[in-house]
Short mmCIF file of C-alpha atoms in Angstrom, two decimals:
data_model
loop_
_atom_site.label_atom_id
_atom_site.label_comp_id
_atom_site.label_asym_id
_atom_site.label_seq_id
_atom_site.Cartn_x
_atom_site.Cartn_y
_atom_site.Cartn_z
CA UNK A 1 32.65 -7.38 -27.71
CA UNK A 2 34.31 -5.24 -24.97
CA UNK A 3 33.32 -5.13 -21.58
CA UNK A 4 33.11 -1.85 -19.70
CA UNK A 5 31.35 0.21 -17.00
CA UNK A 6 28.96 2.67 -18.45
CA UNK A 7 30.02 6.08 -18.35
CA UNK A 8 27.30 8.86 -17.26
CA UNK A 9 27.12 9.98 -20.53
CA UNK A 10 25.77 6.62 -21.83
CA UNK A 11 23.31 6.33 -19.35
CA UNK A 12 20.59 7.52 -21.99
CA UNK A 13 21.50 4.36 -24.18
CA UNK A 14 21.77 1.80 -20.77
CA UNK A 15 18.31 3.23 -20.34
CA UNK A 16 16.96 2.29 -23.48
CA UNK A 17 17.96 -0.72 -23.52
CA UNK A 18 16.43 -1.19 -19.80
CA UNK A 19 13.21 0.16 -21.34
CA UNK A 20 12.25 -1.90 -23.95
CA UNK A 21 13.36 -5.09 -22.09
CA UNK A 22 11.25 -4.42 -19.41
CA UNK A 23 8.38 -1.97 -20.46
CA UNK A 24 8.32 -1.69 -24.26
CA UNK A 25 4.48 -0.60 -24.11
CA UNK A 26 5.96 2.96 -22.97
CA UNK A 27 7.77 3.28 -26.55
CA UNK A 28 11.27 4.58 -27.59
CA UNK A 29 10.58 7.97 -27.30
CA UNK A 30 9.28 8.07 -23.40
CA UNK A 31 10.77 10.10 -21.44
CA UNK A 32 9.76 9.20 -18.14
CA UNK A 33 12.27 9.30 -15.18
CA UNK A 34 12.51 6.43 -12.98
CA UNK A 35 13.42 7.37 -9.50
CA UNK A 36 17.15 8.27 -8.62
CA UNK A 37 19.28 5.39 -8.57
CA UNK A 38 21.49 5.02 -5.26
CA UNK A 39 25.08 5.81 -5.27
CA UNK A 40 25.70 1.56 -5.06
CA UNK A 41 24.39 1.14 -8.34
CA UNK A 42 27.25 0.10 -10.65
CA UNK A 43 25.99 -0.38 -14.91
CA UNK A 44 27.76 -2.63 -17.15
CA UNK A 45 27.44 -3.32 -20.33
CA UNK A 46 29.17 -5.20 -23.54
CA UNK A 47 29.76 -3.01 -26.24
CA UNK A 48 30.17 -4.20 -30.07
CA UNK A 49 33.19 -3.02 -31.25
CA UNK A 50 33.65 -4.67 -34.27
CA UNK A 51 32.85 -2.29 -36.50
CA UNK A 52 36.04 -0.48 -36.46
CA UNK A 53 36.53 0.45 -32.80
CA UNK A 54 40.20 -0.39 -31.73
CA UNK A 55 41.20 -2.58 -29.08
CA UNK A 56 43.14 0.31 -27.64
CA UNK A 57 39.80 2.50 -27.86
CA UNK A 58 37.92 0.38 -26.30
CA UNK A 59 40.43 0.40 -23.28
CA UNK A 60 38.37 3.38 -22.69
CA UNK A 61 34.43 3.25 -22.57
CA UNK A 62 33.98 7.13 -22.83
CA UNK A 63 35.44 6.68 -26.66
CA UNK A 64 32.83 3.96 -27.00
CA UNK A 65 29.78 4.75 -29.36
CA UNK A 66 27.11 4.50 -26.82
CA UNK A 67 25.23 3.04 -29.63
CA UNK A 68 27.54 0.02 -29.84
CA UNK A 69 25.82 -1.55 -26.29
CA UNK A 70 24.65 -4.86 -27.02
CA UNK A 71 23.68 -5.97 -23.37
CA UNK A 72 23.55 -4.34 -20.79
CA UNK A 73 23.29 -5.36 -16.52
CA UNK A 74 23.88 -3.65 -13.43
CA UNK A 75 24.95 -4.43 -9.53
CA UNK A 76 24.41 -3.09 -6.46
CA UNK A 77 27.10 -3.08 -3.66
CA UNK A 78 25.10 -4.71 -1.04
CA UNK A 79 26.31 -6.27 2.47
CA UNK A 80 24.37 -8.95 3.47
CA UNK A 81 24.60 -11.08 6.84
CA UNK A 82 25.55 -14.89 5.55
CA UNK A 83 26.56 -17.16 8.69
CA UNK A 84 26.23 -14.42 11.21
CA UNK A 85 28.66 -11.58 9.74
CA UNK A 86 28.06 -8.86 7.20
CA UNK A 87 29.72 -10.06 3.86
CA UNK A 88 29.93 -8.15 0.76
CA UNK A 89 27.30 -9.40 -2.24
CA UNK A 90 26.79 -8.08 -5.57
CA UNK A 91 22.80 -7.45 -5.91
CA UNK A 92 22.96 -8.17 -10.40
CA UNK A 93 19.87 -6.20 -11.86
CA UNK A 94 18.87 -4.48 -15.01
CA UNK A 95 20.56 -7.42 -17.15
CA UNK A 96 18.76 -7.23 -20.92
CA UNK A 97 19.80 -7.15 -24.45
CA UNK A 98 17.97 -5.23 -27.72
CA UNK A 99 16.13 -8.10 -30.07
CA UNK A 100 18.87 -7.84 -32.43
CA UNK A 101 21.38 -9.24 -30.07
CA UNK A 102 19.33 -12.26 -28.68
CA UNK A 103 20.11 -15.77 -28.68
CA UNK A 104 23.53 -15.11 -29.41
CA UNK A 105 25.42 -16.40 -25.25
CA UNK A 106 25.96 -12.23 -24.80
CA UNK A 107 24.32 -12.78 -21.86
CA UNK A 108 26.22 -15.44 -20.10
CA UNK A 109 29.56 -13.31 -21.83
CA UNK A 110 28.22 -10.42 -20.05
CA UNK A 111 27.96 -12.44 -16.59
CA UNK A 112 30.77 -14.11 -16.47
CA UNK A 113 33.08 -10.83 -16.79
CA UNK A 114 31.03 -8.87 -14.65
CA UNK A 115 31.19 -12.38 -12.07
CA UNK A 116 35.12 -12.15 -13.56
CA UNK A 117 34.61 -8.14 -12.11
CA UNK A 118 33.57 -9.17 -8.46
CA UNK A 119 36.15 -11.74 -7.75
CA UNK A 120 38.94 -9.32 -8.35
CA UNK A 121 37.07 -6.71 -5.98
CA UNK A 122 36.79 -9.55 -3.64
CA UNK A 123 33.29 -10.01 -3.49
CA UNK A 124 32.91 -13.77 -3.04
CA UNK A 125 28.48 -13.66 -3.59
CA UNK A 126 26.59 -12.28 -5.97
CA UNK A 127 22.55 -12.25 -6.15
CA UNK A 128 19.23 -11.54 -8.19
CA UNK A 129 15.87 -11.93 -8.76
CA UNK A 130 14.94 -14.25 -12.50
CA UNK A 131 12.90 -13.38 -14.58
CA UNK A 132 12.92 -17.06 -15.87
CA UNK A 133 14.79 -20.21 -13.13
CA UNK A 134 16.30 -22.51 -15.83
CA UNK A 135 17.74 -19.38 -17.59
CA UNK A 136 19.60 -18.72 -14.36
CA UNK A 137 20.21 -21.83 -13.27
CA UNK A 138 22.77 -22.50 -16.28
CA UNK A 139 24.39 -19.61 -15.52
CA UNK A 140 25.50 -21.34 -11.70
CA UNK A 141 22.48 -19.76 -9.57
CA UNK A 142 20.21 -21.57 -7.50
CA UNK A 143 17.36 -20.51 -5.13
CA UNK A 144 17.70 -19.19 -1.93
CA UNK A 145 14.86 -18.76 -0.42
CA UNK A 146 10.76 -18.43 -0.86
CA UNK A 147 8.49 -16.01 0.29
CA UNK A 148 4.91 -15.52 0.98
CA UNK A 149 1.54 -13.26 0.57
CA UNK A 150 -0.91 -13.38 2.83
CA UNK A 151 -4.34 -12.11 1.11
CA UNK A 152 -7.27 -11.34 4.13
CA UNK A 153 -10.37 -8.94 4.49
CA UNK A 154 -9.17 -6.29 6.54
CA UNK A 155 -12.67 -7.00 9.08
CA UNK A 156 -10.73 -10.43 9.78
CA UNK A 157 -7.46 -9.10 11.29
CA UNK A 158 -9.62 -7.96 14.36
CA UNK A 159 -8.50 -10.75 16.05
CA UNK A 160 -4.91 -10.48 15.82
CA UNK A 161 -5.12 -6.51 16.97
CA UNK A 162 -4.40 -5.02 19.82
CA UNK A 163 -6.31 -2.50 21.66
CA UNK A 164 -5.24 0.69 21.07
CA UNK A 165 -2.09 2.38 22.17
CA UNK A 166 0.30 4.88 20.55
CA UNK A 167 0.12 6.15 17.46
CA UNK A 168 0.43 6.25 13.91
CA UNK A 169 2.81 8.69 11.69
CA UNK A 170 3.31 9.74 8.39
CA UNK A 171 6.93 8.87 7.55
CA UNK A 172 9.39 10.32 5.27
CA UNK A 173 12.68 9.51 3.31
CA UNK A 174 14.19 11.68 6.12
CA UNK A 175 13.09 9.61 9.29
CA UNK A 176 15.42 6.82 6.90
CA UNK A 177 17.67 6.36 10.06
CA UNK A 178 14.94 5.83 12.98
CA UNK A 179 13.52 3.44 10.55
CA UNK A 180 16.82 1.62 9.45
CA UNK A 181 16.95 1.04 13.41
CA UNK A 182 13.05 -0.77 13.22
CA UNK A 183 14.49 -2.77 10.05
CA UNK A 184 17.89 -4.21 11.59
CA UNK A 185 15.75 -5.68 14.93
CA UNK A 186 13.45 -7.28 12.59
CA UNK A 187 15.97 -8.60 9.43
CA UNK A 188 17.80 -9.86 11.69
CA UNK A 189 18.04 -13.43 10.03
CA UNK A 190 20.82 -14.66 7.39
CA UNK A 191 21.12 -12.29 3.80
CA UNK A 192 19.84 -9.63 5.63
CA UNK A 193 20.78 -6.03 3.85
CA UNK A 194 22.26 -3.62 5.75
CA UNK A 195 20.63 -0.91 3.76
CA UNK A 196 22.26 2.95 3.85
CA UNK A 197 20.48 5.71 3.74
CA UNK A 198 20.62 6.09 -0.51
CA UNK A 199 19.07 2.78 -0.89
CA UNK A 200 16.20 3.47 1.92
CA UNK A 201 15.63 7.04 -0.37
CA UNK A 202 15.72 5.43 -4.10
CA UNK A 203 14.33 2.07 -3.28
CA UNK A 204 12.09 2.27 -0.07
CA UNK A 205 10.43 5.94 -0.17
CA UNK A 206 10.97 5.74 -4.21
CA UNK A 207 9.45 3.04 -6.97
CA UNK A 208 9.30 2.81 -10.54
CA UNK A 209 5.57 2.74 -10.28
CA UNK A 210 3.61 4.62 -7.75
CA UNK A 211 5.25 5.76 -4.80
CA UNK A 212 4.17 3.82 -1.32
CA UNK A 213 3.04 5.30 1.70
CA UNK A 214 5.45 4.36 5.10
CA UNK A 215 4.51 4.99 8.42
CA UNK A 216 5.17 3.89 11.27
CA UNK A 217 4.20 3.31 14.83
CA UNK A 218 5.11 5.00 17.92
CA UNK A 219 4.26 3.83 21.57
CA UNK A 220 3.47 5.54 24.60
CA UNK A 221 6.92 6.59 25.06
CA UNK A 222 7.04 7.88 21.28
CA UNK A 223 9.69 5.54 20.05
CA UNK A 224 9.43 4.15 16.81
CA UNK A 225 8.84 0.25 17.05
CA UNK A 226 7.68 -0.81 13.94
CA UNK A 227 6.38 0.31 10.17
CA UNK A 228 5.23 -0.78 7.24
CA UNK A 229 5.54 0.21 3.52
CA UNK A 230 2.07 -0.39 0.58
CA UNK A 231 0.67 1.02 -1.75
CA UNK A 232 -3.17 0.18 -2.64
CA UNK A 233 -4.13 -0.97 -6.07
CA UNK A 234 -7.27 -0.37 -7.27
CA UNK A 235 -7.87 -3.01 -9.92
CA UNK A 236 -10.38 -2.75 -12.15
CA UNK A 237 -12.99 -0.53 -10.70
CA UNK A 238 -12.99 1.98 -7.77
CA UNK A 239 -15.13 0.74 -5.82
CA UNK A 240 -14.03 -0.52 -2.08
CA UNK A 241 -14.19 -4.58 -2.25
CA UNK A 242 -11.66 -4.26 -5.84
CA UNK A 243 -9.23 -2.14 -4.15
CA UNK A 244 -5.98 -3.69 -2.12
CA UNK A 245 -3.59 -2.57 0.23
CA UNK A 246 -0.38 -4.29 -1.17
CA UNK A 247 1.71 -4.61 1.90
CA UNK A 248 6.00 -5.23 0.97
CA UNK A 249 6.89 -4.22 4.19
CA UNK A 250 5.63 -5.24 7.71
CA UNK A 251 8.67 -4.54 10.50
CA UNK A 252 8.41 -4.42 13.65
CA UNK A 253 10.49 -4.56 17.13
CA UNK A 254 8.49 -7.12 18.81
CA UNK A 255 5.00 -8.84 19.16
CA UNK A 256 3.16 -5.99 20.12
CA UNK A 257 4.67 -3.44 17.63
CA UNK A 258 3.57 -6.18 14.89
CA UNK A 259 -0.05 -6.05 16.49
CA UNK A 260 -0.67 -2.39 16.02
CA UNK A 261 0.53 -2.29 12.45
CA UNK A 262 -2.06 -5.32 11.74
CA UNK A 263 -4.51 -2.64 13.68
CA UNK A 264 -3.41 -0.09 11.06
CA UNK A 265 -4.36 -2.85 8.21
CA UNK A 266 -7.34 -3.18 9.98
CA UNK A 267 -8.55 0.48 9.70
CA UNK A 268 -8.71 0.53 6.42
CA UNK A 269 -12.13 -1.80 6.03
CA UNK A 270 -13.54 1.45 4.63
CA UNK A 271 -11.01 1.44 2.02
CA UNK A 272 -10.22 -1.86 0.69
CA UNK A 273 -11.47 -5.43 0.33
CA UNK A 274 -8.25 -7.07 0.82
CA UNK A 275 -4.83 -6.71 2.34
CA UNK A 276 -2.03 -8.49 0.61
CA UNK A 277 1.19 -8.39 2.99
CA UNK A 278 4.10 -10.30 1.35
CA UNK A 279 7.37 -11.37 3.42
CA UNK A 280 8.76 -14.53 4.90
CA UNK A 281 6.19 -17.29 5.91
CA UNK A 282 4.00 -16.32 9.81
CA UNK A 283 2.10 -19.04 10.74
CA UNK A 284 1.33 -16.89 13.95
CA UNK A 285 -1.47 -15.00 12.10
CA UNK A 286 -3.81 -18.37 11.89
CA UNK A 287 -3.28 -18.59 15.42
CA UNK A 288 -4.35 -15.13 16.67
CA UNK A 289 -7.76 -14.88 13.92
CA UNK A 290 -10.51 -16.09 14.44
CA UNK A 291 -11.24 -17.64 11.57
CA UNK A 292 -7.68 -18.76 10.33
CA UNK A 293 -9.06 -20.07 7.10
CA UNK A 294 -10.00 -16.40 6.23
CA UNK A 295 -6.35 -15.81 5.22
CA UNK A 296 -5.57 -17.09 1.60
CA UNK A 297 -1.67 -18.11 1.34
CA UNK A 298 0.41 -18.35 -1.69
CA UNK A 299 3.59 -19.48 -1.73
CA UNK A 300 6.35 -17.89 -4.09
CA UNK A 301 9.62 -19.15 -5.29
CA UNK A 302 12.23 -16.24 -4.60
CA UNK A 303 15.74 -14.79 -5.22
CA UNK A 304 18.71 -16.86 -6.40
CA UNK A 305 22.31 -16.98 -5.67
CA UNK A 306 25.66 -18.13 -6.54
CA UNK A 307 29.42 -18.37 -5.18
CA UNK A 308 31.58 -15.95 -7.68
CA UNK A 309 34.42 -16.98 -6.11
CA UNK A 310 35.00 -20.32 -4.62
CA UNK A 311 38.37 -20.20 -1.85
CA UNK A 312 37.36 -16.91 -0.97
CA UNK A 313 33.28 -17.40 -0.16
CA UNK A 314 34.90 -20.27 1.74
CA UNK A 315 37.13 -18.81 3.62
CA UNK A 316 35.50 -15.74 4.85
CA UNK A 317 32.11 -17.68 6.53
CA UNK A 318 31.90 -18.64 9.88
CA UNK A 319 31.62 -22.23 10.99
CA UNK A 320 30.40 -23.80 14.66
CA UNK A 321 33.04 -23.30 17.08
CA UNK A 322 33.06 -26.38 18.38
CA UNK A 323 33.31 -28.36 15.44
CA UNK A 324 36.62 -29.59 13.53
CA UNK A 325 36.46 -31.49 9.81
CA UNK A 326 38.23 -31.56 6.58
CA UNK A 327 36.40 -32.24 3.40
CA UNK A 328 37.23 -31.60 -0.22
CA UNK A 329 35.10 -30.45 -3.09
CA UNK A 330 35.05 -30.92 -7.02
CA UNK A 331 32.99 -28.28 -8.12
CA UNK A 332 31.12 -27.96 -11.94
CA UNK A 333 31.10 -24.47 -12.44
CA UNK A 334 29.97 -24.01 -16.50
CA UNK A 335 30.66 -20.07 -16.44
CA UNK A 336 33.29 -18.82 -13.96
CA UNK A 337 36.24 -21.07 -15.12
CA UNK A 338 38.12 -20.34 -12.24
CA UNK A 339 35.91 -22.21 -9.63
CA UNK A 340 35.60 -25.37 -11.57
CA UNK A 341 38.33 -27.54 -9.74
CA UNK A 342 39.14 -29.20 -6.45
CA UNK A 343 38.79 -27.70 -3.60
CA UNK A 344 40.30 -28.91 -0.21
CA UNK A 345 38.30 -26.89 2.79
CA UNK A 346 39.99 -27.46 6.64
CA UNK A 347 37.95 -26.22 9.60
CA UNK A 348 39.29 -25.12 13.24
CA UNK A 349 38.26 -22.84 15.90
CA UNK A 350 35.16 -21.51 13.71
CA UNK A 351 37.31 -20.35 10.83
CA UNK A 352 38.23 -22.47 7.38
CA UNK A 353 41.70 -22.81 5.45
CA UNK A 354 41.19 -23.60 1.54
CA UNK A 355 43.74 -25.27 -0.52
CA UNK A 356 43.77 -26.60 -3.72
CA UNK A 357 43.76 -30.17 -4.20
CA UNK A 358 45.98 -31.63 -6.62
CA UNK A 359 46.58 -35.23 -6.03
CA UNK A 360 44.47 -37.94 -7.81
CA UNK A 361 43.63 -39.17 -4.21
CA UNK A 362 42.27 -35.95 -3.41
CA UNK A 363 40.42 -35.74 -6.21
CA UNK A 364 38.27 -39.22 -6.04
CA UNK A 365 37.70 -38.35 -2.59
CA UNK A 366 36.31 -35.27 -3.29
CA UNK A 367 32.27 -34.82 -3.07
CA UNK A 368 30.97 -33.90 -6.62
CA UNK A 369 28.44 -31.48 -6.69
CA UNK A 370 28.09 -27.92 -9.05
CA UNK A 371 28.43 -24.23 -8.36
CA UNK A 372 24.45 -23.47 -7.21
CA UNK A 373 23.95 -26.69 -4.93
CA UNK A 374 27.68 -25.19 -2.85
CA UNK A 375 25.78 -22.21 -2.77
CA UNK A 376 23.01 -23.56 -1.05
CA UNK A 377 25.05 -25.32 1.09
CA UNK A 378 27.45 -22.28 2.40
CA UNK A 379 24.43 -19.92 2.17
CA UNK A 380 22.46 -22.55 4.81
CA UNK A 381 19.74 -22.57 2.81
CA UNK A 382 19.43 -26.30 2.04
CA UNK A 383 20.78 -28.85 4.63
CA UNK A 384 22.98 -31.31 3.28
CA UNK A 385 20.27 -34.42 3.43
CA UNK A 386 18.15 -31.83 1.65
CA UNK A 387 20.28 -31.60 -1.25
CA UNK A 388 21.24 -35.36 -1.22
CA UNK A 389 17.05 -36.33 -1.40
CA UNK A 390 17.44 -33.44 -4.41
CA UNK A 391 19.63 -35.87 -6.51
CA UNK A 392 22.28 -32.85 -6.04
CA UNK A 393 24.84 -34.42 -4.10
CA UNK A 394 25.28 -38.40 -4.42
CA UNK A 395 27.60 -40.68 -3.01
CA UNK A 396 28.50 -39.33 0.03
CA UNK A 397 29.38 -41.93 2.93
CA UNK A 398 27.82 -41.39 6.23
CA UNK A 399 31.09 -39.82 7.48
CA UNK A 400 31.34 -37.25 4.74
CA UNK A 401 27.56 -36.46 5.29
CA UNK A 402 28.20 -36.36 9.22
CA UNK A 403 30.60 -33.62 8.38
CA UNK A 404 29.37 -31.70 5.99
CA UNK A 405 26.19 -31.07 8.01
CA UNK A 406 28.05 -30.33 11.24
CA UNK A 407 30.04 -27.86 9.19
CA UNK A 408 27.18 -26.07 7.27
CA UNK A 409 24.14 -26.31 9.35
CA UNK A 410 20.96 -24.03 7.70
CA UNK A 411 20.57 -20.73 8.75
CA UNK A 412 17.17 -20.21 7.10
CA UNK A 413 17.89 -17.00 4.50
CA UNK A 414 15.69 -14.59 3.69
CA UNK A 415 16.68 -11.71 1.18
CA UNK A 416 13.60 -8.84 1.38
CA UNK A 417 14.62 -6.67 -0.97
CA UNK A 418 13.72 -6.60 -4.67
CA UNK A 419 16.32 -4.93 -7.24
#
């Protein structure tokens, strides 16, 4: 198996590949274009070459059959705030194989050379969104964050609306940069994208399915303050109480931006039975309806992550200021070889030194504990008492735990976007 970009002019066969992984109900013969993929989009793929394809050939993936792709993945060059500063991640999408290459570790081979890929580009995270946990979890990735949807009758958002003010507009994938202003006030928190203007045309104004509707609000003044991005799904009738306004996006400036776009949810009673908006967890709706038990909550388990590079993710995050420690890690990492080792991290002045440790003192020192629960802990998802009532990091003293959480206090993540 050789591992290789995917030219352009295998992008028929990548596509395949994607299609019967993910919608085989359309057939092999469906032609169908998907929306235009942004220009941060980066396929992969492992191609079988042993059916006469030369090692020197297959130094070069244009003189690859593009029939020879056995599985195929994808990432996107994100940037993503993690501890306070913008740091490259690898978004890893599109990963699938054809039936007759199942079951056969391709997959993980795939990962760990495109993970192999990103260290030597110097991207230190890499992220995604499972289709199955355990799968992932073997290959080093643990869970970042959740999310939630909030399901309510439009007629019970009254409450929480404003009277009112402004107005609503149409928007369109060229507003994208009053609108990447709305989104960087309000995703303002940890593994927050800072999106460019091909991802807010391919993956905001653009879907797969049906294309949403944005708009956006305007006050008095006619500055944009806040928008939001649905689509409504009908179910399985027409009629008004089985449709839904499916809600991905709800941004907004401040309090009383996020009021008038609930007053936009409101005014469509005539519509639909339901709104569904989906995002990070706001207990401030039950407080501002008047019936709070109207809203029906669901809780969803969401993206994962994983170090791809160990010295380097720790180096490059910030730590408090004020807080000095040295600490030293052995870390289990099953498919990136060159993370599993010990790990010696000093912190000063807000930044960290990494060194390898090589003494056996060093090493029984060291705090066990694999790839995804490090991630977690850099990330800030989990706190370090968190992971230890997890069973994922055991016998630390109360020292080592006293540092540890002054050096990696959570930061609360939240990654919006699905790729």
């Amino acid at each position: 198996m050789e591992y290789h970009a995917v030219p352009d002019d295998h992008e028929a066969a990548f596509d395949g590949v994607l299609r019967y992984a993910f919608s085989p109900e359309r057939g092999p013969d469906d032609d169908t274009e998907g929306p235009d993929r942004p220009s941060t989009f980066h396929p992969r793929a492992l191609y079988d070459t042993d059916d006469g394809v030369s090692a020197d050939r297959a130094a070069d993936a244009a003189e690859l059959d593009p029939e020879a792709i056995a599985v195929v993945c994808a990432y996107y060059a994100f940037s993503a705030r993690i501890r306070g500063d913008h740091r490259p991640v690898a978004g890893v999408s599109a990963v699938a194989s054809p039936p007759e290459y199942r079951r056969r570790g391709l997959v993980r081979d795939l990962l760990t050379d495109l993970h192999a890929e990103l260290r030597e580009e110097g991207v230190a995270f890499a992220a995604l969104w499972p289709f199955e946990f355990p799968f992932y979890q073997r290959l080093g990735y643990a869970r970042i964050n959740d999310y939630t949807r909030l399901t309510v009758d439009p007629d019970a958002l009254s409450g929480a609306c404003p009277p009112a003010a402004g107005s609503f507009e149409r928007l369109t994938a060229d507003d994208w940069a009053a609108v990447d202003a709305v989104h960087a006030a309000w995703a303002d928190g940890d593994f927050g994208l800072n999106r460019g203007e091909d991802w807010w045309r391919c993956r905001v104004f653009q879907s797969w399915g049906t294309d949403p509707y944005v708009y956006g609000w305007r006050d008095d003044d006619g500055d944009l303050r806040g928008y939001l991005v649905f689509t409504v799904d009908s179910g399985d009738d027409d009629g008004r109480d089985d449709k839904s306004m499916l809600v991905n996006e709800l941004a907004f400036c401040d309090r009383e931006a996020r009021g008038h776009l609930l007053r936009f949810c409101r005014n469509h009673d005539s519509q639909v039975g339901s709104v569904r908006i989906s995002g990070p967890a706001d207990a401030r709706l039950f407080d501002e309806l008047d019936d709070p038990r109207a809203v029906d909550t669901e809780v969803r388990a969401g993206p994962m992550a994983r170090i791809v590079d160990v010295p380097a993710a720790l180096s490059a995050v910030s730590y408090p200021e004020d807080v000095t420690g040295t600490v030293q890690f052995d870390v289990t990492d099953e498919t990136c070889p060159w993370n599993d080792r010990v790990v010696g991290l000093r912190v000063r002045d807000g930044e960290g030194t990494v060194t390898e440790a090589t003494s056996d003192d060093a090493e029984a020192s060291a705090v066990p504990l694999d790839i995804g629960t490090l991630t977690r802990l850099v990330v800030g998802s989990h706190s370090v008492d968190r992971l230890a009532d997890l069973g994922h990091v055991e016998g630390l003293d109360a020292e080592r735990r006293a540092t540890l959480a002054a050096l990696f206090p959570t930061t609360d993540p939240y990654l919006r976007e699905g790729f």
